Amino acid sequence: MPSFGGSFKSYKLPGGPSSSSSLTHGIHVFNCPDQVGIVAKLSECIASRGGNILGADIFVPEKKNVFYSRNEFLFDPVKWPREQMDEDFLNLSKLFSATRSVVRVPDLDPKFKIGILASKQDHCLVDLLHRWQEGRLPVEITCVISNHERGPNTHVIRFLERNNIPYHYLNTTKENKREGEILELVLDTDFLVLARYMQILSGNFLRTYGKDVINIHHGLLPSFKGGNPSKQAFDAGVKLIGATSHFVTEELDSGPIIEQMVERVSHRDNLESFVQKSENLERQCLAKAMRSYCELRVLPYEENRTVVF
Amino acid sequence: MPSFGGSFKSYKLPGGPSSSSSLTHGIHVFNCPDQVGIVAKLSECIASRGGNILGADIFVPEKKNVFYSRNEFLFDPVKWPREQMDEDFLNLSKLFSATRSVVRVPDLDPKFKIGILASKQDHCLVDLLHRWQEGRLPVEITCVISNHERGPNTHVIRFLERNNIPYHYLNTTKENKREGEILELVLDTDFLVLARYMQILSGNFLRTYGKDVINIHHGLLPSFKGGNPSKQAFDAGVKLIGATSHFVTEELDSGPIIEQMVERVSHRDNLESFVQKSENLERQCLAKAMRSYCELRVLPYEENRTVVF
Amino acid sequence: MPSFGGSFKSYKLPGGPSSSSSLTHGIHVFNCPDQVGIVAKLSECIASRGGNILGADIFVPEKKNVFYSRNEFLFDPVKWPREQMDEDFLNLSKLFSATRSVVRVPDLDPKFKIGILASKQDHCLVDLLHRWQEGRLPVEITCVISNHERGPNTHVIRFLERNNIPYHYLNTTKENKREGEILELVLDTDFLVLARYMQILSGNFLRTYGKDVINIHHGLLPSFKGGNPSKQAFDAGVKLIGATSHFVTEELDSGPIIEQMVERVSHRDNLESFVQKSENLERQCLAKAMRSYCELRVLPYEENRTVVF
Amino acid sequence: MPSFGGSFKSYKLPGGPSSSSSLTHGIHVFNCPDQVGIVAKLSECIASRGGNILGADIFVPEKKNVFYSRNEFLFDPVKWPREQMDEDFLNLSKLFSATRSVVRVPDLDPKFKIGILASKQDHCLVDLLHRWQEGRLPVEITCVISNHERGPNTHVIRFLERNNIPYHYLNTTKENKREGEILELVLDTDFLVLARYMQILSGNFLRTYGKDVINIHHGLLPSFKGGNPSKQAFDAGVKLIGATSHFVTEELDSGPIIEQMVERVSHRDNLESFVQKSENLERQCLAKAMRSYCELRVLPYEENRTVVF
């Protein structure tokens, strides 16, 4: 399984914040073996720096010796410089031998850099671009890659040009997935988004990239894995169709699920309207998952599950 | 696939209605090869007897030569006696060589007689009994059969006694499913309800019974077929769990789906709360399916699907 | 109350269709005083021209002497020319002294021409433009009018330029709503859409325009009428917020409701997130209402209600 | 506004727990003026007694100087006796001058004692009794009071007899609400449930009772206050109907909202089906609210709102 938000590492601003003086928001996500007193130490650390906890989610699964938490706090970057914050949490991370300790200060840290991979169907890509343009998606789009010559239509490509978002067409084949070139293009990204990318990424690619890859599947996983889930659902005569956003793992459509959504269908729906309704779900489901991810709400959880605070 | 509502046949009241004189509701469901003019003939038939259509659903799937309709109409049983109505629709049925033509006059026709089969878990059985007692389930319960010694608990059995609903305990085994005895007990029913009956009915049983059998499955079919769907869903880390009510066919959990419902789950849910939420869905989903069925809203549809008007 | 789809009148193509020969879809919506035999005559009319009914919705409210229907049928424009179809339904319309009889053949008839009015908030406008560009909104946008100098932001205006959609800025004031100028600009439209237009249209405007005006309200009408419904909802401590799309009448936020949608909120939501969630609902709710309207699914109904087939 | 869960006070078991030795669940709810370090102290207190936090919700509304938290923890009643626990939290309560500090150990503390008030409609009462019998409602029903001679029907009364739940019929009138008698009957309860009780309780009653009163309203408050909300909603032509469970205050239907639920309605629904769908929502909404309340998830919040963790 990918390293989930290894992408979050090294978010320091070189002194920038110290110039600021107003209070700002901080988020801290923590995951370590459970023991008595973790919450006490975490909150004491924040309090000792004059930070004030606004909200906290803590989760310790039954009969498992593991601890998850997400804290939102208000602090003064002058009294608690960004570097200091990293150091403080790093110490706690060592103290509890944490498997994950991520800090983020949205107002000070750079936006997440993402790469978007698409194929022929561009409805998810278009939706992401629109949300991005409307400022509803707090990311920086490093590049858009398509492996289908009839990929994004012209007005999308022009949109990318106008907004100086590099667009790359890499004609992939079963023999040559051109993963090397893709890796180079997304080297600098924090995570990847497969906006209906119809090509399976190899375990080698995932390991080399080493960060998270989020996919949108147009079916209610674990049912309808693989190709043409809408057709599969239609043939099964289901009364509810869905979409699933999940992390990509080597096994096709089997990575940890982040978000799922459903909509009613009836006998009046044909395959076409199944696809239409599904596309509408895909747009919302992928955007919701990305948003949760960027807000550090999504953590990996044992046995191929996720914690979504 | 079972004969779907073969159960509806022969609903005549021996002259009873003719004594009545006020207007009453009628329902007619029709299924035949498609051709021009069916709606015209159906509505003309109703109009010619002074019947007034209150609502109609008509469905002709694309590129299929098949016609489905459901009419609700107001009529005067004196001017249009129940027997005459059957005869009129029978003629239309012949005219269009219908595969199905069902008439029902809720105020005049007897309630559907059902048999309920249950095992150890009695939450669906209890819910049905409560709805029945509150008059929210328009059926007559012929009998309740359980194949599990630790089946319905005592207050349920007492409830059945108080309400003169025969209760039968038939200890079934893989070797002896005692289907012969069950058949005798439900011979007189219009359809069967499997309220979490944990025993697979043989194709032989289904063919001999010859009427519809409705099952509730505690999973979002077609995923999670077979045993312990809640556990399957939990292990899959889904974010939505569901329940499915479907017609029973020889193939396990693969009959035409009537109704599906979902509820959100999160990492905070454990297997126990999965089961709890699922049970809540099962109750509602089964009741909704039975209600639709009794209102003649459910028709069989090609390729293992249903039309639910 | 406005004339509901007076806009549908006179949809004929001058002979164009007769050249075509393949089968195509037709929609007929009918509303008249109820009597025995309407369905028979309607369906007979369609059948007599070789038309084949694919789906029908019929509705006769209890104890009201009124009839509503919507038919979808497949027909051959050569055998049943568009003009003939208008004439045939016109005759039925006279026969039953219909208050409404609308025919539409999507493949032959021109798209609906709409005018969009907006103010400062442009999220609904932007969403409509995006859907329009993606071909998910079957309309032709005649013009966009804003009454707020800080109306649509520049990338929206450029979008309009690129797509040759006239944009007009009319600075309205309480004293001068400039309704005369607006009327001239939208004279040729089939209906108007208020995409968060923060100015009340006068009864005089509505009467003169004479066609339908669809508004999106960011509250669950009839609660939260008037200004700042999100604030009202927030102060009321509701656990569900909503959006309502409705027809505009003289009385503020009181016209017939077409569509409503809701989303959960909790104590964690602040006014800002209330607004954000609400905006998301507004987008979907308005688009859904417009779609239903364009598919002739929306009919006016007594006592300020709607029939939405 | 009532004292919200004043009912929770003094839940000690006289030594009983100390005999136990296995680990058990504890819940602590806290509400005080906000300051730095509260979480640290709370978690340190639990940790110092060997308690292990399983889950925590913390909420500090923006720009308000107030702190809310709910902790679930696992502890050993031998190492941390119930009385000690009360004392420990009482000290923290003093330290932070808490407006609320409630402890509950479900396995050791007695069930909440409730009184149910009903009138003519008994669907909510019946549903509560059924859930109670099925063990889905963790309360002890002290008594059922009806103010309507045609109140609960006979099978309900017999149910109460069989289960030794006192039933009282108090014929109330505008002149004599018999609140004194009601008070005596519910003196010993922890909170009251108005299961469609059609009589307004006086401010005097609420003050004297001094504990929480939960009501179910068959409308989407704040709309449709007062009588016949279903009729109000029907006349308004809404497309969504709802139910609202809220705390009772002196002002009719204006107390803090705990839970709201909705369901779609269409033109096909008549007033009768509005009522039917509404009743179904009322059952679920009231049960959900009571459940949240008993799990100490519901806290009073400024400006007539609630925090529902």
Coordinates of C-alpha atoms in Angstrom, one line a residue, chain B residues 39-299:
Chain B
V39 CA -52.9 1.8 -24.3
A40 CA -55.8 2.9 -26.4
K41 CA -57.6 -0.5 -26.0
L42 CA -56.8 -0.7 -22.3
S43 CA -58.1 2.8 -21.5
E44 CA -61.1 2.4 -23.8
C45 CA -62.0 -0.8 -22.0
I46 CA -61.9 1.0 -18.6
A47 CA -63.8 4.0 -20.0
S48 CA -66.5 1.9 -21.6
R49 CA -67.4 0.5 -18.2
G50 CA -67.6 4.0 -16.7
G51 CA -64.2 3.5 -15.0
N52 CA -62.0 6.6 -14.6
I53 CA -58.2 6.3 -14.8
L54 CA -56.6 8.1 -11.8
G55 CA -53.0 7.2 -12.6
A56 CA -51.1 5.2 -15.1
D57 CA -47.6 4.0 -15.5
I58 CA -46.5 2.7 -18.9
F59 CA -43.1 1.4 -19.8
V60 CA -41.7 0.1 -23.1
P61 CA -38.0 -0.6 -22.8
E62 CA -35.9 0.6 -25.7
K63 CA -35.4 -1.8 -28.6
K64 CA -37.4 -4.5 -26.8
N65 CA -40.7 -5.6 -28.1
V66 CA -42.4 -5.7 -24.8
F67 CA -45.1 -3.5 -23.1
Y68 CA -45.7 -3.0 -19.3
S69 CA -48.5 -1.0 -17.7
R70 CA -50.1 -0.3 -14.4
N71 CA -53.4 1.4 -14.2
E72 CA -55.3 2.7 -11.2
F73 CA -58.9 3.5 -11.8
L74 CA -62.1 4.5 -9.9
F75 CA -65.2 2.4 -10.8
D76 CA -68.6 1.5 -9.7
P77 CA -68.8 -2.2 -8.8
V78 CA -72.5 -2.2 -9.6
K79 CA -72.0 -1.0 -13.1
W80 CA -68.8 -3.0 -13.5
P81 CA -69.2 -6.2 -11.5
R82 CA -65.9 -7.8 -10.3
E83 CA -66.5 -10.9 -12.5
Q84 CA -67.2 -8.8 -15.5
M85 CA -64.0 -6.9 -14.9
D86 CA -62.0 -10.1 -14.9
E87 CA -63.7 -11.2 -18.1
D88 CA -63.0 -7.9 -19.8
F89 CA -59.3 -7.8 -18.9
L90 CA -59.1 -11.5 -19.8
N91 CA -60.3 -10.7 -23.3
L92 CA -57.7 -8.0 -23.7
S93 CA -55.2 -10.4 -22.3
K94 CA -56.0 -12.8 -25.1
L95 CA -56.2 -10.0 -27.7
F96 CA -52.6 -9.0 -27.0
S97 CA -51.5 -12.5 -25.9
A98 CA -50.4 -11.0 -22.6
T99 CA -47.8 -12.8 -20.4
R100 CA -49.4 -11.2 -17.5
S101 CA -52.7 -9.5 -16.7
V102 CA -53.5 -9.0 -13.1
V103 CA -56.6 -7.2 -11.7
R104 CA -57.0 -6.3 -8.1
V105 CA -59.7 -4.4 -6.2
P106 CA -58.2 -3.9 -2.7
D107 CA -61.6 -3.1 -1.0
L108 CA -63.2 -6.2 -2.5
D109 CA -60.5 -8.8 -3.0
P110 CA -59.2 -10.8 0.0
K111 CA -55.8 -9.7 1.5
F112 CA -52.8 -11.6 0.3
K113 CA -52.1 -14.6 2.3
I114 CA -48.4 -15.0 3.2
G115 CA -46.2 -17.4 4.9
I116 CA -43.1 -16.2 6.8
L117 CA -40.0 -18.3 7.1
A118 CA -37.4 -17.3 9.7
S119 CA -34.4 -18.7 11.5
K120 CA -32.5 -17.5 14.5
Q121 CA -32.4 -13.7 13.9
D122 CA -36.0 -12.5 14.4
H123 CA -35.6 -8.7 13.9
C124 CA -37.3 -8.8 10.4
L125 CA -40.0 -11.2 11.6
V126 CA -40.7 -8.9 14.6
D127 CA -40.8 -5.8 12.5
L128 CA -43.3 -7.5 10.0
L129 CA -45.5 -8.5 12.9
H130 CA -45.4 -5.0 14.4
R131 CA -46.3 -3.4 11.0
W132 CA -49.0 -6.0 10.5
Q133 CA -50.5 -5.3 13.9
E134 CA -50.4 -1.5 13.3
G135 CA -52.2 -2.2 10.0
R136 CA -49.3 -1.0 7.9
L137 CA -48.9 -4.3 6.1
P138 CA -52.0 -5.3 4.0
V139 CA -51.5 -9.0 4.3
E140 CA -52.9 -12.0 6.2
I141 CA -50.2 -14.1 7.9
T142 CA -51.1 -17.7 7.3
C143 CA -48.2 -19.0 9.4
V144 CA -44.7 -18.4 10.7
I145 CA -42.2 -21.2 10.3
S146 CA -38.8 -21.3 11.9
N147 CA -36.0 -23.8 11.3
H148 CA -34.0 -22.8 14.3
E149 CA -34.6 -24.0 17.9
R150 CA -33.4 -20.7 19.2
G151 CA -35.7 -18.9 16.7
P152 CA -38.2 -16.2 17.6
N153 CA -38.0 -15.5 21.3
T154 CA -40.8 -16.2 23.7
H155 CA -42.5 -12.8 23.5
V156 CA -42.7 -13.2 19.8
I157 CA -44.2 -16.7 20.1
R158 CA -46.7 -15.4 22.6
F159 CA -47.6 -12.6 20.2
L160 CA -48.4 -15.2 17.6
E161 CA -50.5 -17.1 20.0
R162 CA -52.4 -14.0 21.1
N163 CA -53.1 -13.2 17.4
N164 CA -53.9 -16.8 16.4
I165 CA -51.1 -17.0 13.9
P166 CA -49.9 -20.6 13.7
Y167 CA -46.2 -21.0 14.5
H168 CA -44.3 -24.1 13.3
Y169 CA -40.8 -25.1 14.3
L170 CA -39.3 -27.4 11.7
N171 CA -35.7 -28.3 12.6
T172 CA -34.1 -28.5 9.2
T173 CA -30.7 -30.0 8.4
K174 CA -28.5 -30.0 5.3
E175 CA -29.7 -33.6 4.8
N176 CA -33.4 -32.9 5.5
K177 CA -34.7 -29.4 4.6
R178 CA -38.2 -30.7 5.3
E179 CA -39.4 -28.8 2.2
G180 CA -42.3 -31.2 1.8
E181 CA -43.7 -30.2 5.2
I182 CA -43.1 -26.5 4.5
L183 CA -44.9 -26.8 1.2
E184 CA -47.9 -28.3 2.9
L185 CA -48.0 -25.5 5.5
V186 CA -47.8 -22.7 2.9
L187 CA -49.9 -24.4 0.2
D188 CA -52.7 -21.9 0.6
T189 CA -50.5 -18.7 0.6
D190 CA -50.1 -16.2 -2.2
F191 CA -46.4 -15.6 -1.6
L192 CA -43.7 -16.4 0.8
V193 CA -41.4 -14.0 2.8
L194 CA -38.0 -15.1 3.9
A195 CA -37.4 -12.9 7.0
R196 CA -33.8 -13.9 7.4
Y197 CA -34.4 -17.6 6.7
M198 CA -30.9 -19.1 6.7
Q199 CA -31.7 -22.1 4.5
I200 CA -31.5 -22.3 0.8
L201 CA -34.8 -23.4 -0.9
S202 CA -34.3 -25.9 -3.6
G203 CA -35.3 -25.3 -7.2
N204 CA -37.7 -28.2 -6.7
F205 CA -39.4 -26.4 -3.9
L206 CA -39.6 -23.1 -5.8
R207 CA -41.1 -24.9 -8.9
T208 CA -43.6 -26.9 -6.8
Y209 CA -44.7 -23.8 -4.8
G210 CA -45.0 -22.0 -8.1
K211 CA -45.5 -18.6 -6.6
D212 CA -43.2 -15.7 -5.5
V213 CA -40.8 -15.9 -2.7
I214 CA -39.3 -12.6 -1.4
N215 CA -36.1 -12.6 0.5
I216 CA -34.2 -9.9 2.4
H217 CA -30.4 -10.0 2.0
H218 CA -28.3 -7.9 4.4
G219 CA -25.9 -6.7 1.7
L220 CA -25.8 -4.6 -1.4
L221 CA -26.2 -7.3 -3.9
P222 CA -24.6 -8.4 -6.2
S223 CA -21.7 -7.8 -3.8
F224 CA -21.6 -9.7 -0.6
K225 CA -23.6 -12.8 -1.7
G226 CA -23.8 -15.7 0.6
G227 CA -22.9 -15.8 4.3
N228 CA -22.1 -13.0 6.7
P229 CA -22.4 -10.0 4.2
S230 CA -21.9 -7.6 7.1
K231 CA -18.5 -9.1 7.8
Q232 CA -17.7 -9.1 4.1
A233 CA -18.6 -5.4 3.9
F234 CA -16.7 -4.6 7.1
D235 CA -13.6 -6.3 5.8
A236 CA -13.9 -4.5 2.5
G237 CA -13.8 -1.2 4.3
V238 CA -16.9 0.2 2.5
K239 CA -18.3 3.6 3.5
L240 CA -21.8 2.6 2.6
I241 CA -23.6 -0.6 3.7
G242 CA -27.0 -1.7 2.3
A243 CA -29.7 -4.2 2.2
T244 CA -31.4 -5.8 -0.8
S245 CA -34.9 -7.3 -1.1
H246 CA -35.2 -9.6 -4.1
F247 CA -37.1 -12.5 -5.5
V248 CA -35.7 -15.9 -4.7
T249 CA -34.4 -18.0 -7.6
E250 CA -32.5 -21.3 -7.6
E251 CA -29.2 -19.4 -7.7
L252 CA -28.2 -18.1 -4.3
D253 CA -28.9 -14.3 -3.8
S254 CA -29.2 -13.8 -7.5
G255 CA -32.9 -13.3 -8.1
P256 CA -34.4 -10.1 -9.5
I257 CA -33.8 -7.1 -7.1
I258 CA -37.0 -5.3 -5.9
E259 CA -35.6 -2.7 -3.5
Q260 CA -32.2 -1.6 -2.1
M261 CA -31.3 0.8 0.7
V262 CA -28.0 2.2 2.0
E263 CA -26.6 3.8 5.1
R264 CA -23.3 5.5 5.8
V265 CA -20.7 3.8 7.9
S266 CA -17.3 5.1 9.1
H267 CA -14.1 3.9 10.7
R268 CA -15.9 4.3 14.0
D269 CA -18.3 1.5 13.2
N270 CA -17.3 -2.0 14.3
L271 CA -18.7 -5.2 13.1
E272 CA -21.4 -5.0 15.7
S273 CA -22.6 -1.6 14.6
F274 CA -22.4 -2.7 11.0
V275 CA -24.8 -5.5 11.9
Q276 CA -27.1 -3.1 13.8
K277 CA -27.3 -0.6 11.0
S278 CA -27.8 -3.4 8.5
E279 CA -30.7 -4.8 10.5
N280 CA -32.3 -1.4 10.5
L281 CA -32.0 -1.3 6.7
E282 CA -33.3 -4.9 6.4
R283 CA -36.5 -4.1 8.3
Q284 CA -37.3 -1.1 6.1
C285 CA -36.2 -2.6 2.8
L286 CA -38.2 -5.8 3.2
A287 CA -41.3 -3.9 4.3
K288 CA -41.0 -1.5 1.4
A289 CA -40.6 -4.4 -1.1
M290 CA -43.6 -6.2 0.3
R291 CA -45.7 -3.1 0.2
S292 CA -44.7 -2.4 -3.5
Y293 CA -45.5 -6.1 -4.2
C294 CA -48.9 -6.0 -2.6
E295 CA -49.7 -2.8 -4.6
L296 CA -48.9 -4.7 -7.8
R297 CA -46.0 -2.3 -8.5
V298 CA -43.5 -5.1 -9.0
L299 CA -43.3 -6.9 -12.4

